[in-house]
Coordinates of C-alpha atoms and ligand atoms in Angstrom, one line a residue:
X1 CA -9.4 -3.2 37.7
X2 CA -11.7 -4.9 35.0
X3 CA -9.9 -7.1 32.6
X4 CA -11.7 -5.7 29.8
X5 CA -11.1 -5.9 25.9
X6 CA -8.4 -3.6 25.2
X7 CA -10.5 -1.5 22.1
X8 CA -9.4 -2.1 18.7
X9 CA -7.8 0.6 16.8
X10 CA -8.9 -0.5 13.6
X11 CA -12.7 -0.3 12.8
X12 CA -14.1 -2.6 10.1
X13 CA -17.1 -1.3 8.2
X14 CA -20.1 -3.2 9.1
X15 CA -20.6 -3.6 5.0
X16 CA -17.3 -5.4 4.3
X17 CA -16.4 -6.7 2.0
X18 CA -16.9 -3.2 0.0
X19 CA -16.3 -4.4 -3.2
X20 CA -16.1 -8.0 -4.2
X21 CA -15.9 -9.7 -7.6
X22 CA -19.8 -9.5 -8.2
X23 CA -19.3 -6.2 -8.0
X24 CA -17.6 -5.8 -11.2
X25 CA -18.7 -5.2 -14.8
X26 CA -16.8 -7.4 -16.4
X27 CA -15.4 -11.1 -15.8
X28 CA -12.6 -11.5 -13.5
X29 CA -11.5 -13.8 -10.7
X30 CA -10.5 -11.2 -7.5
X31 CA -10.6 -7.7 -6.9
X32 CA -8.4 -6.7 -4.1
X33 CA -5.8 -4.2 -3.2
X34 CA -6.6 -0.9 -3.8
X35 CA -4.8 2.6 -4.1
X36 CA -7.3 5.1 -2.7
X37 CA -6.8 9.3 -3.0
X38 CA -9.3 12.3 -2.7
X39 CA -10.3 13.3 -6.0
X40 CA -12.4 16.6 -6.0
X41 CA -15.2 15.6 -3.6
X42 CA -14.9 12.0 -4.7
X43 CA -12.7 9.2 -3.3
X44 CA -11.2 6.9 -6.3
X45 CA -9.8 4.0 -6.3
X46 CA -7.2 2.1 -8.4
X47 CA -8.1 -1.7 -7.7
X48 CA -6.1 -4.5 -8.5
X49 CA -8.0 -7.1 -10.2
X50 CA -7.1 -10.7 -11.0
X51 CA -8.5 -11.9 -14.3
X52 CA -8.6 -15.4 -15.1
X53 CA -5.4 -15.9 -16.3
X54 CA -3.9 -15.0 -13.2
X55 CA -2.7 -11.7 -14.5
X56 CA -3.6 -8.6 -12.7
X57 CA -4.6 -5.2 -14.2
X58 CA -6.1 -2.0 -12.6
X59 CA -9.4 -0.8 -12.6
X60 CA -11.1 2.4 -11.2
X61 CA -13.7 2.8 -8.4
X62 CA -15.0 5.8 -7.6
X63 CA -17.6 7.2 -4.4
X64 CA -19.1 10.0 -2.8
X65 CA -18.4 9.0 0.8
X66 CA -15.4 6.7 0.3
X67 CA -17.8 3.5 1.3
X68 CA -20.8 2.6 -0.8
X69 CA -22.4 3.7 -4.1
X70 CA -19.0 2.9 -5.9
X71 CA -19.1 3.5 -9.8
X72 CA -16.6 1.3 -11.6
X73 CA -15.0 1.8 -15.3
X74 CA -16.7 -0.6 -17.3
X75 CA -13.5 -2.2 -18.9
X76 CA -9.9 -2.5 -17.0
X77 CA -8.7 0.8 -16.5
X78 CA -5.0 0.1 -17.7
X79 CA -4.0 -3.5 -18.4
X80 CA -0.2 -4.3 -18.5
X81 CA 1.5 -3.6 -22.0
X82 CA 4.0 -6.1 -22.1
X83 CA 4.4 -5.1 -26.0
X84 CA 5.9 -1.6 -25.2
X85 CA 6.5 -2.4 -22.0
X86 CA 8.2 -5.3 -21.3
X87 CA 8.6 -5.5 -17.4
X88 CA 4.6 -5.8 -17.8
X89 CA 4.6 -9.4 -19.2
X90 CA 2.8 -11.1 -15.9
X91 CA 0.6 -8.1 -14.9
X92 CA 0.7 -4.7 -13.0
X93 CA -0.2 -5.2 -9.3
X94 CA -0.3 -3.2 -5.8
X95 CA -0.5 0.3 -6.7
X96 CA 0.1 2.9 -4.4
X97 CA -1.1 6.6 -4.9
X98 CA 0.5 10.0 -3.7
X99 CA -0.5 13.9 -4.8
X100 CA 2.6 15.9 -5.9
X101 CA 1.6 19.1 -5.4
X102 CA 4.5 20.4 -6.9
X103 CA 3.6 18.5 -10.0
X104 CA -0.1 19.1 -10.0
X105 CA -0.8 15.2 -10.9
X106 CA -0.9 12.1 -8.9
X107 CA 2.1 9.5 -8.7
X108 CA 1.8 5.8 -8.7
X109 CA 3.8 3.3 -7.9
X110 CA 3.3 -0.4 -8.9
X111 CA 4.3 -3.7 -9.1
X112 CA 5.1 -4.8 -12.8
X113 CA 5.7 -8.2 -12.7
X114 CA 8.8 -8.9 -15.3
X115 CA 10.3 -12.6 -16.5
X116 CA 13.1 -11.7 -14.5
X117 CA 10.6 -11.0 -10.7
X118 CA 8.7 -7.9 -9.8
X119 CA 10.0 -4.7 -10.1
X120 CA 8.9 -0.8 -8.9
X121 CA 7.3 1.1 -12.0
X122 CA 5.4 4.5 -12.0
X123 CA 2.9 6.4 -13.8
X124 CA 1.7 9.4 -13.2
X125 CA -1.9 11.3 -14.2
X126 CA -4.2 14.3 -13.8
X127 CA -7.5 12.7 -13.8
X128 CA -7.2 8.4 -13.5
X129 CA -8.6 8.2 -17.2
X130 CA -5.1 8.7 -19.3
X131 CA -1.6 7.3 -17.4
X132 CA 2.2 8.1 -18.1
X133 CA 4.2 5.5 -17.9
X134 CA 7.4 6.2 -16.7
X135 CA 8.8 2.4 -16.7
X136 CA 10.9 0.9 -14.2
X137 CA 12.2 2.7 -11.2
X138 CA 14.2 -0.4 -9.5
X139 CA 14.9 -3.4 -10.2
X140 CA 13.5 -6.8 -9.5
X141 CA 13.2 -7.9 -7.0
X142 CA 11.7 -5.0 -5.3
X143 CA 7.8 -4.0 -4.3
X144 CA 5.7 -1.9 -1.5
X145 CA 7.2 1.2 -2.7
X146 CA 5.4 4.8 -2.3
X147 CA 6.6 8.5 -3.0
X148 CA 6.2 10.9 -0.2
X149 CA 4.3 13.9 -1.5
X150 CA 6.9 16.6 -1.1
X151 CA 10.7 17.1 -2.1
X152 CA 12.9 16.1 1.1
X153 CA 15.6 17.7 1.9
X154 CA 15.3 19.2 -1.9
X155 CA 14.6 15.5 -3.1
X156 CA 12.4 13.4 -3.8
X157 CA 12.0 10.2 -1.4
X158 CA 10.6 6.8 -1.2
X159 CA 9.8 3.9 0.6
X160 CA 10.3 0.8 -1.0
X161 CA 11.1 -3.2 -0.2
X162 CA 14.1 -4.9 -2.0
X163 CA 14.8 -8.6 -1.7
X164 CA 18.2 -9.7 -0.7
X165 CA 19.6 -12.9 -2.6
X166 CA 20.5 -14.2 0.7
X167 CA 17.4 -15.7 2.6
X168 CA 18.9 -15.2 6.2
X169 CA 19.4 -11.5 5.5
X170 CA 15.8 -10.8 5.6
X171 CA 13.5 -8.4 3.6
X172 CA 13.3 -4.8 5.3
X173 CA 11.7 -1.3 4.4
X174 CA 14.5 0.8 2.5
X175 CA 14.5 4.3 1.6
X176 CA 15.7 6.1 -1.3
X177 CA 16.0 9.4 -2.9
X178 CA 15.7 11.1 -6.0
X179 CA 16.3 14.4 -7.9
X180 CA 13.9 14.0 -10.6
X181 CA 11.8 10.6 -9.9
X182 CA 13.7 8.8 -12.0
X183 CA 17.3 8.8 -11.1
X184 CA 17.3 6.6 -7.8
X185 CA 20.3 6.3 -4.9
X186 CA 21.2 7.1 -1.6
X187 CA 19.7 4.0 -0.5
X188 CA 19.1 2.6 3.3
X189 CA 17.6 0.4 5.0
X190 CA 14.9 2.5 7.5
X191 CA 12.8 -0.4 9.2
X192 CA 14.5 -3.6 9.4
X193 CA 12.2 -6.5 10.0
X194 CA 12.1 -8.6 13.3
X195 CA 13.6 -12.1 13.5
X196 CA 13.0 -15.2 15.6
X197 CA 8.8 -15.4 17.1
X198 CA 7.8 -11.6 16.4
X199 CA 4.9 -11.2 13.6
X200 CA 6.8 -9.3 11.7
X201 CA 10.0 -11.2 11.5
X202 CA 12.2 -11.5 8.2
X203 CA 10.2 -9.8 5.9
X204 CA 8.1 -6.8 5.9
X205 CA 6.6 -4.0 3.5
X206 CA 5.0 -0.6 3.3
X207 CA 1.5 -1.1 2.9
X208 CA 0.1 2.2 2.2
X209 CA 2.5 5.3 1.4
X210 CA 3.6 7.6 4.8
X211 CA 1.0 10.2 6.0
X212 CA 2.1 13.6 6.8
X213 CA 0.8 14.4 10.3
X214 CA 2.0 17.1 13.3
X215 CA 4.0 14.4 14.7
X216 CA 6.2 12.8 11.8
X217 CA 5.2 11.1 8.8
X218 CA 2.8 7.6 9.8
X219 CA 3.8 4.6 8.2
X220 CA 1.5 1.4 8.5
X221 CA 3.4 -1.9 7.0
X222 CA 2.9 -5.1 6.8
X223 CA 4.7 -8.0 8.5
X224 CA 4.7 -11.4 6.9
X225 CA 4.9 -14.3 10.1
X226 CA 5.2 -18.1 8.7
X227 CA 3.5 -20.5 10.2
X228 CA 2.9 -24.2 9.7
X229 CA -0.3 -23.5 9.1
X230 CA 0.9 -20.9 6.1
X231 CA 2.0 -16.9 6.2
X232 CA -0.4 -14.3 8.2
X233 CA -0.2 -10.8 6.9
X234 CA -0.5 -8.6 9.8
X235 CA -0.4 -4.4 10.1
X236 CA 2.0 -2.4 12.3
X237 CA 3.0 1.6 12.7
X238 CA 5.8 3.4 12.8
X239 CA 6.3 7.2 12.9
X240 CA 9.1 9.0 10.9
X241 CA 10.8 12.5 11.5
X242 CA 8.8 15.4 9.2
X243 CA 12.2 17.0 7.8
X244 CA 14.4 13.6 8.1
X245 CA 12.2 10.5 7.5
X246 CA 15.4 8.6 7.2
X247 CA 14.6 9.5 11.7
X248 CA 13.1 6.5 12.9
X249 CA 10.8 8.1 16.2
X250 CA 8.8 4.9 16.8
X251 CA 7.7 1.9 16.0
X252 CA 5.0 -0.4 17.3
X253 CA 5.8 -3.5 19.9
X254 CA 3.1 -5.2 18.4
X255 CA 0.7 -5.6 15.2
X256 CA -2.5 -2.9 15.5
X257 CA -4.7 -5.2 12.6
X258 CA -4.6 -8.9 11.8
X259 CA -7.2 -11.3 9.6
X260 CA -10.0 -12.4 11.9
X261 CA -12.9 -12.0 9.4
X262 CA -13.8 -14.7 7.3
X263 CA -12.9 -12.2 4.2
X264 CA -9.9 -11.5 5.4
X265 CA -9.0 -15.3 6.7
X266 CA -10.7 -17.4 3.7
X267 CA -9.8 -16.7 -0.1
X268 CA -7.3 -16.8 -2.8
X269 CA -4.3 -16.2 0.0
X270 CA -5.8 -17.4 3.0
X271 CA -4.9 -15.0 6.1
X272 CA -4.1 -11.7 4.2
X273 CA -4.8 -8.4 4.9
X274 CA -3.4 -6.1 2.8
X275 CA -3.7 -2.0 1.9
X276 CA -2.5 -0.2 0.1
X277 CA -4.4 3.1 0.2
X278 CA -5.2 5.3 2.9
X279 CA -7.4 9.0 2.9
X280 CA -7.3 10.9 5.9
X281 CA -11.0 12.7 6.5
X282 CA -10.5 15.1 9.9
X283 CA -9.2 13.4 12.9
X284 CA -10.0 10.0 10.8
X285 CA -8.3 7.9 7.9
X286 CA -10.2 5.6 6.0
X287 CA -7.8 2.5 5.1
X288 CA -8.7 0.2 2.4
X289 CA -7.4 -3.3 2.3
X290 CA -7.4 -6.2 0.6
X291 CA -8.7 -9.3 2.3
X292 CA -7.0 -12.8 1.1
X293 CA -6.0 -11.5 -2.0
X294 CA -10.2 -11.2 -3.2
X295 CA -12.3 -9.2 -2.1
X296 CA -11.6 -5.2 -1.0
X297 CA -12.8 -4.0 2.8
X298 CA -12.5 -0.9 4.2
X299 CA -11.7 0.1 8.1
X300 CA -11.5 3.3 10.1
X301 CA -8.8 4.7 12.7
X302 CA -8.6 8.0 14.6
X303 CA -5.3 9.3 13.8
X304 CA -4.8 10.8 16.8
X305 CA -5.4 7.4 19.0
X306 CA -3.3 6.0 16.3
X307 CA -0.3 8.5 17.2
X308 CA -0.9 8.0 20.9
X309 CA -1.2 4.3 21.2
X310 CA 2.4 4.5 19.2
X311 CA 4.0 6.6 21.6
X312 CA 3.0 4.4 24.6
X313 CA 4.0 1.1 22.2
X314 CA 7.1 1.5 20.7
X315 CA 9.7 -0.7 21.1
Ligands
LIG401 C1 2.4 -10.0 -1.5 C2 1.8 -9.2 -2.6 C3 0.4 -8.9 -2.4 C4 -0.4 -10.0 -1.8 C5 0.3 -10.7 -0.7 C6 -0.4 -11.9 -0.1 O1 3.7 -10.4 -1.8 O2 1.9 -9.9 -3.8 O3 -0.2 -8.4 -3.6 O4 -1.6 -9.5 -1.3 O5 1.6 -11.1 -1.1 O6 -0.5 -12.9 -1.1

């Protein structure tokens, strides 16, 4: 047989970066990870941006085909409000976006980053022009969190990764419930990270939130791997049960995406790739990362081959 290439599951738009720094309106120093959801016939963007004070806010971006033509607000979107709200002091990072249905407005969950470590906060909103803030949903030290879009099991669920205080224990993927999106418990830990040699060994996080599919709920997190040379983010799946996410079906054996361009290997955080957003369009989901913590790229997957390649890989 012909030793050739095996094919990469992860296609990176031949445009990448798709929004870099230049791009913006106003002064800043990065723009980077990026909620994305389907807004009417429009894919937006919530955009983490840097300024240069080295506090992050969120900006808007919004297209007609998810991947050029982008139309960004001409001032941050929503900067932290450390006044009112506290938590905010060092900026609002990382946010990831999920539909409610039920509630008819869009969830996000973000990193506010407090004096006492980064915390899970979420806002909600009909339209990415006016936000609710909520405040604080857990404590510090805790980030990667995303709703799923429906109740569980009556509840409301979430993925989410707390920090131990003990270093050996690891950082894993947790999951948590709620009756009301406020009240939190009933936590777990659902994906523990690796140890020893694997990429994804003592600490990992949910990059994008889960993706309902036919076969269980898609999950692609990142796994943090130190090195002498520094950390290497690196991308994973796992599939979760539809009714009982708290089901791990499958994980992969190995990483499916990994920092190879010179975005995604040069820049703020060398060796970073990092989404946070994902929009399924047919068989295919659109995934839109960060690449070392500056500029935003985009890549494409089949869903299905995703699913498949898991089966055959899990571990
Ligand atoms: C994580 C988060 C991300 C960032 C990554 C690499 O902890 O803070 O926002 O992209 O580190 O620096």
């Amino acid at each position: 047989m012909l030793n050739l290439p095996a094919k990469e599951l992860f296609s990176r738009h031949p445009g990448n970066p798709v929004i870099s720094i230049n791009d913006l309106p106003y002064q800043a120093n990065t723009v980077f990870n990026a909620g994305a959801t389907r807004v009417g016939d429009e894919i937006v963007l919530l955009m983490r941006v840097e300024d240069r004070r080295g506090i992050s806010h969120l900006t808007v971006a919004r297209s007609k085909n998810g991947v050029d033509g982008w139309r960004i607000d001409a001032q941050p979107t929503r900067m932290p409000e450390p006044e009112k709200h506290p938590e905010e002091l060092w900026g609002i990072e990382d946010p990831r976006i999920t539909y409610l249905e039920e509630k008819q407005r869009w969830a996000i969950t973000y990193t506010a980053y407090s004096e006492s470590g980064p915390l899970v906060s979420l806002a909600t909103t009909t339209d990415f022009r006016h936000f609710y803030r909520h405040g604080p949903i857990l404590p510090p030290e805790d980030k990667d969190a995303a709703l799923f879009p429906v109740r569980i099991m009556g509840r409301w669920a979430m993925l989410h990764r707390p920090v131990s205080t003990m270093p050996e224990v690891g950082a894993h993927i947790w999951i948590s419930f709620s009756p009301d999106l406020k009240h939190w418990g009933e936590h777990r830990v659902l994906i523990p990270a690796s140890k020893g040699g694997w990429w994804d060994a003592n600490k990992i996080g949910l990059s994008p939130p889960p993706l309902k599919t036919d076969e269980g709920w898609l999950v692609l997190y990142h796994g943090v791997k130190t090195t002498a040379g520094g950390a290497i983010y690196r991308l994973g799946l796992a599939l979760l049960d539809l009714k009982d996410p708290r089901k791990l079906i499958a994980r992969s054996d190995e990483w499916v995406f990994s920092p190879r361009e010179e975005y995604e290997v040069f820049g703020d955080v060398d060796k970073v790739v990092f989404p946070c957003g994902w929009v399924a369009k047919g068989n295919d989901v659109l995934i839109y990362y960060g690449g070392a913590d500056t500029c935003l790229a985009l890549a494409t997957a089949s869903l299905s081959e995703l699913i498949s390649w898991l089966m055959k890989h899990r571990t």
